Amino acid sequence: MPSASANYRTLLRTPGAAAFFLPAAVGRLGIAMTGIGIVWLVHARTGSYAAAGLVTGGFAVADAVAGPQIGRLVDRFGQARVLPCALGAHAGAVALLLVGAVPDLLAGVLVGATLPQLAALSAARWTALLSGERAAALPTAFALEALANGVSYLAGPALVSILGAAGRPGAGVLVAAALVVGGGLALAAQRRTMPPLTGHAERRHAGRALLRSAFLRQVALGLALGVFFGAMQVSVTAYAVGRGTPDAAALLYFAFNCTNLVGGWAYGAWRHDGSPRRRQAAAVGCLALASLPLTFLDALLGVGVTLALAGLVVPVLLILSSVLTESAVPRAVLTQAFTWGNSANAAGMAGAAAVAGRAVDAAGAHGGFGVAAGAAVVMTVLALGGLWDSSPGMPKSSAPPETTAPNPPATRRDSSTNRKAP
């Protein structure tokens, strides 16, 4: 753990790194609060959880669909030009939701459609900043990103719930919007580390990389991981309620989330030699093995320990997916590529809730856990298939940011295959 702390401190001392990472982390906390904030607000307004779920679902779908399109605009026009426009539209959409000027469902869709993917923007900046000889630090940077996301989704919903329980259901949405807009504007102001723009012809050629198997495999893995998350959320609650101890659900979620943070933190301290594809295959295999016992375990301690073991693996998968996505596409479409991964994950979570709910109704909590285990098995098959994927990493744009060292002119190291690519 001391070694990991030293690695992260060294990384954040890179000129310009802390200046963009910290605002993005603040904005991500707001993003993590937005969905549950909508649930509290709409339920307080209508008295119906069905209405709250419908609006939140519309928000999630709009976020998943619009995210890659915002990423595409960012790759074309730059973060400094696109972010303020998106954030202004987001603030307006939140205002419509708070005052009830339009139907809640429409307002929720608008809030989701204008929500910028700050995690993708931050990841793209790390890729531009850690170019050339510093590229070996990218896995640690992506581990730091995973930690920021983990902390956000651990603290954000808790903060919204505290505000809602205190009788201020709209405060959660308002605070979330303030964090998103404030963090996003501060990020947009950091022009020094903004990824360089590319020409139209290069972007059009680079867009073909989004159809290559190496990238599509990562999107499919993100979709399956979203199914895993969504099924786990439903199944853990069903397990706790089914055994007559609903309060145990909070403890089980806490065990999973805490080991999730520990796993991401520790992985950032490792030396990242060898093939990321092989590590990804090993990680999803471990996740499948950790998930299968949940389909038959009944003891609370056994379920808690199994969830904790699964939590250790999840951040490793997120980090490796970022590494392999970065190596699979050129920088001209990198932001869009990262947002596709996030959207796939969100889509998987949204669909899994319905599928796991039916499985729980049919076979109890074990049926829901079976959906999660099945998703882990699918991820294992996908990752094993990636070991034979011969598509090399795409060459990155040769135009470096003004504040970073240029890439080596002749060759670069392909992080997914550990061989030099043209």
C-alpha atoms as one frame of an Amber mdcrd trajectory, in Angstrom:
protein
   0.000   0.000   0.000   2.822   2.516   0.679   4.226   1.676  -2.757   0.831
   2.347  -4.326   0.582   5.693  -2.549   4.010   6.677  -3.846   3.017   5.706
  -7.398  -0.135   7.808  -7.281   1.650  10.803  -5.744   4.304  10.624  -8.452
   1.645  10.434 -11.114  -0.239  13.455  -9.786   2.997  15.454  -9.689   3.208
  15.194 -13.480   2.814  18.794 -14.691  -0.861  19.515 -15.314  -2.151  16.157
 -14.013  -3.713  17.220 -10.709  -5.182  20.348 -12.337  -7.452  18.277 -14.596
  -7.901  15.128 -12.502  -9.310  16.829  -9.394 -12.029  18.861 -11.199 -13.022
  15.749 -13.149 -13.256  13.818  -9.857 -15.550  16.496  -8.396 -17.764  16.324
 -11.482 -17.910  12.537 -11.313 -19.228  12.732  -7.774 -22.111  14.797  -9.142
 -22.704  12.272 -11.924 -22.896   9.474  -9.341 -25.516  11.479  -7.410 -27.744
  12.356 -10.349 -29.651   9.111 -10.923 -30.548   8.429  -7.292 -31.292  12.139
  -6.856 -33.934  11.870  -9.584 -35.485   8.913  -7.759 -35.833  10.923  -4.533
 -37.186  14.007  -6.300 -39.770  12.295  -8.514 -40.979  10.007  -5.724 -41.451
  12.987  -3.401 -43.374  14.789  -6.144 -45.603  11.902  -7.269 -45.582   9.434
  -4.369 -44.896   6.659  -6.892 -41.759   4.555  -7.159 -42.972   3.371 -10.564
 -42.934   6.963 -11.845 -39.531   7.553 -10.258 -38.163   4.403 -11.888 -39.563
   5.383 -15.283 -37.952   8.823 -15.175 -34.651   7.395 -13.956 -34.750   4.794
 -16.721 -35.305   7.523 -19.307 -32.359   9.419 -17.846 -30.108   6.333 -18.031
 -31.066   5.445 -21.612 -30.569   9.025 -22.813 -27.191   9.168 -21.078 -26.081
   5.915 -22.732 -27.244   7.002 -26.212 -26.021  10.606 -26.123 -22.678   9.977
 -24.389 -20.801   8.730 -27.483 -22.239  11.579 -29.561 -20.893  14.143 -27.099
 -17.578  12.258 -27.175 -17.581  12.479 -30.975 -18.074  16.249 -30.804 -15.258
  16.521 -28.267 -12.886  14.635 -30.561 -13.830  16.980 -33.394 -13.967  20.384
 -31.680 -12.069  19.880 -28.408 -13.059  19.780 -24.750 -12.754  23.529 -24.239
 -15.421  24.272 -26.863 -17.865  21.403 -26.312 -17.889  21.113 -22.509 -19.273
  24.604 -21.695 -22.103  24.118 -24.205 -22.989  20.672 -22.842 -22.809  21.886
 -19.249 -25.046  24.881 -19.992 -27.609  22.583 -21.572 -27.345  20.224 -18.586
 -27.931  23.047 -16.109 -31.020  24.095 -18.093 -32.358  20.527 -18.146 -31.904
  20.186 -14.380 -33.721  23.490 -13.875 -36.660  22.184 -15.920 -36.776  19.065
 -13.761 -36.613  20.976 -10.484 -39.376  23.474 -11.309 -41.566  20.929 -13.095
 -41.886  23.091 -16.200 -42.132  20.004 -18.441 -43.206  16.393 -17.787 -40.768
  14.615 -15.494 -39.959  11.938 -18.064 -38.993  14.513 -20.684 -36.908  16.422
 -18.163 -35.144  13.225 -17.082 -34.316  12.388 -20.700 -32.909  15.890 -21.226
 -30.797  15.637 -18.070 -29.312  12.340 -19.273 -28.788  13.517 -22.857 -26.752
  16.547 -21.737 -24.650  14.822 -19.073 -20.987  14.933 -20.176 -18.850  11.830
 -19.673 -16.167  13.441 -17.519 -14.473  10.099 -16.849 -13.863   9.621 -20.580
 -12.553  13.182 -20.927 -10.157  12.669 -18.035  -8.942   9.328 -19.428  -8.291
  10.958 -22.815  -6.190  13.640 -21.104  -4.101  11.004 -19.340  -3.425   9.359
 -22.696  -2.254  12.663 -24.200  -0.206  13.611 -21.137   1.534  10.251 -20.686
   2.781   9.878 -24.241   6.097   8.544 -25.468   8.394   7.291 -22.711   5.800
   8.051 -20.024   3.190   5.704 -21.540   4.221   2.952 -19.107   2.410   4.914
 -16.375  -0.969   4.698 -18.165  -2.220   1.618 -16.247  -1.549   3.446 -12.978
  -3.405   6.491 -14.317  -6.378   4.330 -15.266  -6.228   2.735 -11.809  -6.490
   6.230 -10.338  -9.512   6.843 -12.580 -11.125   3.624 -11.338 -10.525   4.708
  -7.733 -12.149   8.071  -8.393 -15.195   6.359  -9.895 -15.378   3.894  -7.011
 -15.271   6.619  -4.376 -17.861   8.662  -6.276 -20.359   5.818  -6.495 -19.765
   4.923  -2.855 -20.166   8.463  -1.467 -22.566  10.020  -3.992 -25.695   7.905
  -3.409 -25.117   8.065   0.361 -24.997  11.872   0.268 -28.203  12.073  -1.802
 -29.951   9.674   0.574 -28.953  11.808   3.568 -30.401  14.904   1.898 -33.572
  13.059   0.907 -34.066  11.601   4.379 -33.681  15.121   5.806 -36.725  16.221
   3.824 -34.869  17.894   0.947 -35.461  15.567  -2.030 -34.636  18.234  -4.604
 -31.359  19.151  -2.923 -29.653  15.996  -4.167 -30.325  16.852  -7.823 -29.307
  20.482  -7.252 -26.036  19.605  -5.514 -25.280  16.997  -8.169 -25.772  19.542
 -10.951 -23.586  22.086  -9.146 -20.764  19.550  -8.855 -21.073  18.442 -12.491
 -21.171  21.979 -13.871 -18.487  23.341 -11.541 -16.109  20.419 -12.049 -16.757
  20.359 -15.797 -16.090  24.070 -16.271 -12.887  23.826 -14.236 -11.825  20.900
 -16.423 -12.592  22.819 -19.623 -10.434  25.698 -18.373  -7.365  23.425 -18.280
  -6.354  23.904 -21.904  -2.750  22.956 -21.186  -3.517  19.226 -21.011  -6.323
  19.130 -23.569  -5.780  16.359 -26.170  -4.740  17.696 -29.578  -7.281  17.964
 -32.378  -6.884  16.149 -35.682  -7.986  16.878 -39.238 -11.248  15.746 -40.779
  -9.598  13.201 -43.064  -7.713  11.635 -40.172 -10.867  11.457 -38.025 -12.824
   9.810 -40.842 -10.099   7.217 -41.349  -9.724   6.698 -37.599 -13.463   6.120
 -37.202 -13.069   2.753 -38.925 -11.150   1.561 -35.865 -14.417   1.671 -33.901
 -15.614  -1.237 -36.062 -12.563  -3.441 -35.495 -12.788  -6.561 -33.377 -10.225
  -5.395 -30.808 -12.423  -2.416 -29.871 -15.808  -4.103 -30.284 -14.650  -6.844
 -27.943 -14.054  -4.266 -25.215 -17.508  -2.774 -25.802 -19.062  -6.247 -25.524
 -17.127  -6.861 -22.319 -18.402  -3.555 -20.948 -21.969  -4.564 -21.802 -21.559
  -7.904 -20.033 -19.960  -6.220 -17.023 -22.974  -3.900 -16.858 -25.240  -6.963
 -16.806 -23.127  -8.306 -13.938 -23.502  -5.066 -11.961 -27.233  -4.764 -12.594
 -27.948  -8.374 -11.663 -25.877  -8.071  -8.493 -27.807  -4.998  -7.335 -31.147
  -6.786  -7.669 -29.912 -10.119  -6.308 -28.162  -8.814  -3.207 -31.306  -6.949
  -2.176 -33.499  -9.977  -2.913 -31.169 -12.230  -0.903 -31.223  -9.975   2.153
 -34.980  -9.446   2.061 -35.668 -13.113   1.364 -33.839 -14.261   4.481 -35.665
 -11.707   6.645 -32.651  -9.441   7.219 -33.072  -6.488   4.828 -30.468  -4.454
   6.724 -27.846  -7.009   5.655 -28.026  -5.678   2.092 -26.131  -2.536   3.126
 -23.376  -4.644   4.706 -23.056  -6.810   1.605 -22.850  -3.765  -0.675 -20.265
  -2.265   1.672 -18.111  -5.413   1.508 -18.238  -5.441  -2.291 -17.490  -1.723
  -2.661 -14.665  -1.646  -0.113 -12.759  -4.516  -1.709 -13.453  -2.862  -5.056
 -11.495   0.177  -3.898  -8.730  -1.972  -2.411  -8.385  -3.989  -5.615  -8.058
  -0.887  -7.774  -5.632   0.737  -5.366  -3.397  -2.321  -5.192  -3.406  -2.933
  -8.939  -2.045   0.548  -9.515   1.070  -0.409  -7.528   1.934  -3.456  -9.624
   4.412  -3.600 -12.433   2.327  -3.937 -15.574   4.582  -6.155 -17.657   3.167
  -8.816 -19.942   0.076  -8.880 -22.111  -2.994  -6.932 -20.916  -5.158  -9.348
 -22.894  -3.879 -12.288 -20.891  -4.377 -10.401 -17.632  -7.899  -9.515 -18.694
  -8.675 -13.161 -19.488  -7.287 -14.218 -16.109  -9.276 -11.525 -14.299 -12.638
 -12.404 -15.856 -11.925 -16.072 -15.184 -11.420 -15.230 -11.506 -14.636 -13.199
 -11.501 -16.575 -16.147 -12.948 -15.129 -18.517 -10.345 -15.960 -16.069  -7.545
 -19.531 -15.580  -8.818 -20.578 -19.194  -9.307 -20.808 -20.053  -5.554 -23.430
 -17.314  -5.157 -25.868 -19.491  -7.121 -26.077 -21.963  -4.211 -24.649 -20.346
  -1.041 -27.160 -19.498   1.701 -25.017 -18.459   4.688 -24.623 -14.696   5.088
 -20.903 -14.963   5.839 -20.277 -17.088   2.767 -22.170 -14.697   0.509 -20.330
 -11.712   2.015 -16.895 -13.259   1.520 -17.733 -14.266  -2.054 -18.946 -10.753
  -2.877 -15.778  -9.312  -1.366 -13.623 -11.562  -3.565 -15.589 -10.528  -6.645
 -15.149  -6.889  -5.666 -11.378  -7.263  -5.762 -11.466  -8.257  -9.436 -13.902
  -5.686 -10.856 -11.576  -2.633 -10.835  -8.856  -4.665 -12.531 -11.268  -5.354
 -15.393 -12.153  -1.663 -15.699  -8.487  -0.654 -15.768  -7.530  -3.270 -18.341
 -10.503  -2.339 -20.513  -9.245   1.263 -20.574  -5.722   0.109 -21.430  -6.921
  -2.115 -24.281  -9.336   0.513 -25.593  -6.510   3.052 -25.678  -4.329   0.657
 -27.660  -7.118  -0.336 -30.082  -8.091   3.077 -31.504  -6.229   6.195 -32.654
  -6.368   9.366 -30.619  -8.617  11.036 -33.172 -11.574   8.991 -31.813 -10.304
   8.126 -28.335 -12.856  10.138 -26.338 -15.674   8.620 -28.367 -14.226   5.149
 -27.781 -14.114   5.644 -24.011 -17.701   6.908 -23.959 -18.880   3.875 -25.956
 -17.470   1.686 -23.196 -19.310   3.684 -20.524 -22.544   3.579 -22.525 -22.299
  -0.178 -23.010 -21.867  -0.618 -19.282 -24.906   1.564 -18.544 -27.007  -0.268
 -21.131 -26.067  -3.611 -19.600 -27.076  -2.427 -16.131 -30.424  -1.132 -17.375
 -31.292  -4.366 -19.160 -30.035  -6.609 -16.382 -32.402  -5.157 -13.797 -35.410
  -6.500 -15.701 -33.820  -9.863 -16.536 -32.540 -10.456 -12.992 -35.892  -9.408
 -11.541 -37.637 -12.112 -13.552 -35.005 -14.638 -12.501 -35.485 -13.712  -8.847
 -39.271 -14.084  -9.159 -38.786 -17.532 -10.701 -35.947 -18.961  -8.596 -35.262
 -16.574  -5.730 -32.030 -14.674  -5.155 -29.990 -17.614  -6.460 -31.641 -17.145
  -9.848 -30.561 -13.512  -9.928 -27.029 -14.441  -8.929 -27.130 -16.950 -11.778
 -27.661 -14.073 -14.227 -24.591 -12.318 -12.800 -22.519 -15.517 -12.968 -23.666
 -16.091 -16.537 -22.490 -12.599 -17.481 -19.103 -13.377 -15.935 -18.860 -16.573
 -17.978 -19.705 -14.636 -21.158 -16.945 -12.155 -20.308 -14.521 -15.038 -19.901
 -15.384 -16.389 -23.348 -14.982 -12.929 -24.892 -11.642 -12.324 -23.200 -10.298
 -15.737 -24.205 -11.319 -14.973 -27.775  -9.301 -11.781 -27.544  -6.108 -13.793
 -27.006  -6.297 -14.816 -30.658  -7.252 -11.369 -31.907  -4.482 -10.456 -34.310
  -5.595  -6.840 -34.866  -2.677  -4.601 -33.880  -3.189  -1.427 -31.899  -3.940
   1.567 -34.100  -1.225   4.160 -34.481  -1.857   7.277 -32.483  -1.962  10.761
 -33.902   1.495  12.099 -34.477   0.515  15.619 -33.452   1.376  15.983 -29.764
  -0.038  18.535 -27.337   2.118  21.627 -26.961   2.924  20.798 -23.368   3.910
  17.156 -23.787   6.883  15.462 -25.305   6.385  14.230 -28.861   5.821  10.581
 -29.550   8.797   8.626 -30.876   8.881   9.200 -34.639   9.523   5.674 -35.828
   7.793   3.155 -33.595   5.718   2.883 -30.484   5.088   0.084 -28.064   1.720
  -1.596 -28.507   0.436  -2.121 -24.983  -1.927  -4.923 -25.950   0.590  -7.212
 -27.638   3.985  -6.137 -26.238   5.488  -5.801 -29.683   6.347  -2.825 -31.827
   3.651  -1.612 -34.196   4.236   0.478 -37.307
